mmCIF file of C-alpha atoms in Angstrom:
data_model
loop_
_atom_site.group_PDB
_atom_site.id
_atom_site.type_symbol
_atom_site.label_atom_id
_atom_site.label_comp_id
_atom_site.label_asym_id
_atom_site.label_seq_id
_atom_site.Cartn_x
_atom_site.Cartn_y
_atom_site.Cartn_z
ATOM 1 C CA UNK A 1 41.711 -16.198 -65.915
ATOM 2 C CA UNK A 2 38.631 -17.727 -64.485
ATOM 3 C CA UNK A 3 40.364 -18.723 -61.280
ATOM 4 C CA UNK A 4 41.034 -15.185 -60.022
ATOM 5 C CA UNK A 5 37.434 -14.267 -60.806
ATOM 6 C CA UNK A 6 36.095 -17.155 -58.666
ATOM 7 C CA UNK A 7 38.511 -16.312 -55.883
ATOM 8 C CA UNK A 8 37.453 -12.664 -55.917
ATOM 9 C CA UNK A 9 33.747 -13.633 -55.779
ATOM 10 C CA UNK A 10 34.252 -15.927 -52.760
ATOM 11 C CA UNK A 11 36.224 -13.288 -50.911
ATOM 12 C CA UNK A 12 33.510 -10.730 -51.605
ATOM 13 C CA UNK A 13 30.755 -13.108 -50.394
ATOM 14 C CA UNK A 14 32.672 -13.944 -47.232
ATOM 15 C CA UNK A 15 33.316 -10.278 -46.519
ATOM 16 C CA UNK A 16 29.609 -9.484 -47.024
ATOM 17 C CA UNK A 17 28.552 -12.346 -44.699
ATOM 18 C CA UNK A 18 31.022 -11.292 -42.012
ATOM 19 C CA UNK A 19 29.925 -7.646 -42.259
ATOM 20 C CA UNK A 20 26.232 -8.575 -41.953
ATOM 21 C CA UNK A 21 26.940 -10.805 -38.934
ATOM 22 C CA UNK A 22 28.915 -8.015 -37.258
ATOM 23 C CA UNK A 23 26.144 -5.460 -37.865
ATOM 24 C CA UNK A 24 23.506 -7.897 -36.535
ATOM 25 C CA UNK A 25 25.460 -8.465 -33.330
ATOM 26 C CA UNK A 26 26.090 -4.751 -32.961
ATOM 27 C CA UNK A 27 22.372 -3.950 -33.277
ATOM 28 C CA UNK A 28 21.241 -6.774 -30.956
ATOM 29 C CA UNK A 29 20.387 -6.019 -27.320
ATOM 30 C CA UNK A 30 23.145 -6.721 -24.890
ATOM 31 C CA UNK A 31 23.217 -9.935 -22.903
ATOM 32 C CA UNK A 32 22.303 -8.025 -19.737
ATOM 33 C CA UNK A 33 18.940 -7.140 -21.301
ATOM 34 C CA UNK A 34 17.960 -10.773 -21.016
ATOM 35 C CA UNK A 35 19.151 -11.179 -17.437
ATOM 36 C CA UNK A 36 16.396 -11.932 -14.950
ATOM 37 C CA UNK A 37 15.648 -9.085 -12.568
ATOM 38 C CA UNK A 38 15.377 -10.443 -9.038
ATOM 39 C CA UNK A 39 12.941 -8.431 -6.903
ATOM 40 C CA UNK A 40 14.081 -7.286 -3.492
ATOM 41 C CA UNK A 41 10.616 -6.502 -2.132
ATOM 42 C CA UNK A 42 7.341 -8.268 -1.459
ATOM 43 C CA UNK A 43 3.786 -6.954 -1.504
ATOM 44 C CA UNK A 44 0.750 -7.171 0.756
ATOM 45 C CA UNK A 45 -2.639 -6.559 -0.883
ATOM 46 C CA UNK A 46 -5.190 -5.391 1.706
ATOM 47 C CA UNK A 47 -8.856 -5.808 0.768
ATOM 48 C CA UNK A 48 -11.423 -4.145 3.049
ATOM 49 C CA UNK A 49 -14.897 -5.654 3.232
ATOM 50 C CA UNK A 50 -17.791 -4.129 5.193
ATOM 51 C CA UNK A 51 -20.948 -6.017 6.156
ATOM 52 C CA UNK A 52 -23.848 -3.773 7.149
ATOM 53 C CA UNK A 53 -26.544 -6.299 8.053
ATOM 54 C CA UNK A 54 -27.436 -4.792 11.448
ATOM 55 C CA UNK A 55 -28.163 -1.229 10.354
ATOM 56 C CA UNK A 56 -24.585 0.043 9.917
ATOM 57 C CA UNK A 57 -23.831 2.518 7.128
ATOM 58 C CA UNK A 58 -20.028 2.640 6.905
ATOM 59 C CA UNK A 59 -18.123 1.975 3.678
ATOM 60 C CA UNK A 60 -14.596 0.514 3.215
ATOM 61 C CA UNK A 61 -13.106 4.010 2.863
ATOM 62 C CA UNK A 62 -14.387 4.866 6.374
ATOM 63 C CA UNK A 63 -11.838 2.439 7.843
ATOM 64 C CA UNK A 64 -8.057 2.669 7.997
ATOM 65 C CA UNK A 65 -5.791 -0.389 7.987
ATOM 66 C CA UNK A 66 -2.119 -0.674 8.894
ATOM 67 C CA UNK A 67 0.703 -2.999 7.859
ATOM 68 C CA UNK A 68 3.343 -3.366 10.549
ATOM 69 C CA UNK A 69 6.712 -4.628 9.276
ATOM 70 C CA UNK A 70 8.643 -3.581 12.352
ATOM 71 C CA UNK A 71 11.640 -5.713 13.016
ATOM 72 C CA UNK A 72 14.505 -5.756 15.430
ATOM 73 C CA UNK A 73 16.195 -2.913 13.550
ATOM 74 C CA UNK A 74 13.228 -0.878 12.317
ATOM 75 C CA UNK A 75 9.817 0.469 13.224
ATOM 76 C CA UNK A 76 7.781 0.547 10.009
ATOM 77 C CA UNK A 77 4.005 0.942 10.064
ATOM 78 C CA UNK A 78 2.134 1.952 6.907
ATOM 79 C CA UNK A 79 -1.559 2.912 7.238
ATOM 80 C CA UNK A 80 -4.013 3.614 4.430
ATOM 81 C CA UNK A 81 -7.726 4.088 3.875
ATOM 82 C CA UNK A 82 -9.738 0.913 3.295
ATOM 83 C CA UNK A 83 -10.474 -0.120 -0.286
ATOM 84 C CA UNK A 84 -12.707 -2.962 -1.475
ATOM 85 C CA UNK A 85 -10.491 -3.382 -4.582
ATOM 86 C CA UNK A 86 -7.393 -3.593 -2.390
ATOM 87 C CA UNK A 87 -4.469 -1.394 -1.431
ATOM 88 C CA UNK A 88 -0.922 -2.549 -2.158
ATOM 89 C CA UNK A 89 1.881 -2.085 0.352
ATOM 90 C CA UNK A 90 5.430 -2.944 -0.725
ATOM 91 C CA UNK A 91 8.050 -3.924 1.817
ATOM 92 C CA UNK A 92 11.429 -5.536 2.124
ATOM 93 C CA UNK A 93 11.159 -9.220 3.081
ATOM 94 C CA UNK A 94 10.136 -9.257 6.731
ATOM 95 C CA UNK A 95 7.516 -10.531 9.147
ATOM 96 C CA UNK A 96 4.322 -8.463 8.934
ATOM 97 C CA UNK A 97 0.920 -8.033 10.541
ATOM 98 C CA UNK A 98 -2.127 -6.180 9.200
ATOM 99 C CA UNK A 99 -4.529 -4.584 11.674
ATOM 100 C CA UNK A 100 -7.179 -1.930 12.087
ATOM 101 C CA UNK A 101 -5.593 1.489 12.582
ATOM 102 C CA UNK A 102 -5.392 1.808 16.392
ATOM 103 C CA UNK A 103 -5.707 5.595 16.167
ATOM 104 C CA UNK A 104 -9.161 5.343 14.510
ATOM 105 C CA UNK A 105 -11.107 2.481 16.122
ATOM 106 C CA UNK A 106 -14.742 2.073 15.073
ATOM 107 C CA UNK A 107 -17.322 1.173 17.680
ATOM 108 C CA UNK A 108 -20.255 -0.866 16.483
ATOM 109 C CA UNK A 109 -18.147 -3.053 14.182
ATOM 110 C CA UNK A 110 -16.338 -6.307 14.870
ATOM 111 C CA UNK A 111 -13.130 -6.981 12.940
ATOM 112 C CA UNK A 112 -11.923 -10.284 11.480
ATOM 113 C CA UNK A 113 -8.799 -11.078 9.463
ATOM 114 C CA UNK A 114 -8.139 -13.658 6.751
ATOM 115 C CA UNK A 115 -5.208 -16.050 6.827
ATOM 116 C CA UNK A 116 -2.971 -13.771 4.718
ATOM 117 C CA UNK A 117 -3.016 -10.893 7.222
ATOM 118 C CA UNK A 118 0.096 -11.976 9.093
ATOM 119 C CA UNK A 119 3.195 -13.956 8.342
ATOM 120 C CA UNK A 120 6.306 -13.181 6.358
ATOM 121 C CA UNK A 121 6.692 -11.196 3.150
ATOM 122 C CA UNK A 122 8.984 -12.938 0.670
ATOM 123 C CA UNK A 123 10.821 -11.111 -2.100
ATOM 124 C CA UNK A 124 8.769 -11.200 -5.288
ATOM 125 C CA UNK A 125 5.604 -12.538 -3.648
ATOM 126 C CA UNK A 126 2.184 -10.984 -2.983
ATOM 127 C CA UNK A 127 0.220 -11.837 0.159
ATOM 128 C CA UNK A 128 -3.518 -11.086 0.079
ATOM 129 C CA UNK A 129 -5.193 -9.993 3.308
ATOM 130 C CA UNK A 130 -8.936 -9.463 3.652
ATOM 131 C CA UNK A 131 -10.149 -7.445 6.628
ATOM 132 C CA UNK A 132 -13.869 -7.735 7.295
ATOM 133 C CA UNK A 133 -15.705 -5.150 9.367
ATOM 134 C CA UNK A 134 -19.140 -6.417 10.421
ATOM 135 C CA UNK A 135 -21.612 -4.125 12.132
ATOM 136 C CA UNK A 136 -22.855 -5.444 15.467
ATOM 137 C CA UNK A 137 -26.368 -5.432 16.830
ATOM 138 C CA UNK A 138 -26.979 -2.724 19.397
ATOM 139 C CA UNK A 139 -30.498 -2.916 20.823
ATOM 140 C CA UNK A 140 -32.367 0.187 21.847
ATOM 141 C CA UNK A 141 -34.136 -0.162 25.185
ATOM 142 C CA UNK A 142 -36.993 2.195 25.944
ATOM 143 C CA UNK A 143 -36.514 4.274 29.059
ATOM 144 C CA UNK A 144 -39.724 6.004 29.948
ATOM 145 C CA UNK A 145 -37.985 8.497 32.241
ATOM 146 C CA UNK A 146 -35.228 9.867 29.946
ATOM 147 C CA UNK A 147 -36.014 8.545 26.448
ATOM 148 C CA UNK A 148 -34.483 5.854 24.246
ATOM 149 C CA UNK A 149 -30.832 4.949 24.166
ATOM 150 C CA UNK A 150 -28.380 2.122 23.599
ATOM 151 C CA UNK A 151 -28.388 -0.709 26.106
ATOM 152 C CA UNK A 152 -25.013 0.361 27.497
ATOM 153 C CA UNK A 153 -26.321 3.569 29.099
ATOM 154 C CA UNK A 154 -28.722 1.762 31.419
ATOM 155 C CA UNK A 155 -27.690 -0.089 34.521
ATOM 156 C CA UNK A 156 -29.829 -2.967 35.682
ATOM 157 C CA UNK A 157 -30.173 -3.781 39.372
ATOM 158 C CA UNK A 158 -28.340 -6.859 40.487
ATOM 159 C CA UNK A 159 -30.907 -9.390 41.666
ATOM 160 C CA UNK A 160 -28.634 -12.295 42.451
ATOM 161 C CA UNK A 161 -25.585 -12.009 44.601
#
């Protein structure tokens, strides 16, 4: 009589183990949850710096910068206000170039670009571009006939020919 009792206990334990394993697998996330998501876009971070060491007063938000990802089949230009913390522009992988917004040029400032402002955007990568606007020196020349003004409004006689 002991044999059937042992047999019944083993069957019950095996059934319990199988049931618990089934419930664990049922409650577990699917295999696709662990699959790596491959990005299809890249990002350009545009940082705007302004140097006002010659009397300029503009701030990064006074400037507008554009990312041009135009290719053979598209004409994509994205412009945004300058930001010293950086603006992020997402694009499909493509060649790109960052520039000052041509529709809002700023006189009195020179523009320089870091190495990351042109090249190719790769899927999943972030390129960092720093645009620096530096105010330029503009001397004021006294004109005793009409008042003061920037040097560009006066013409000097040509002495040497």
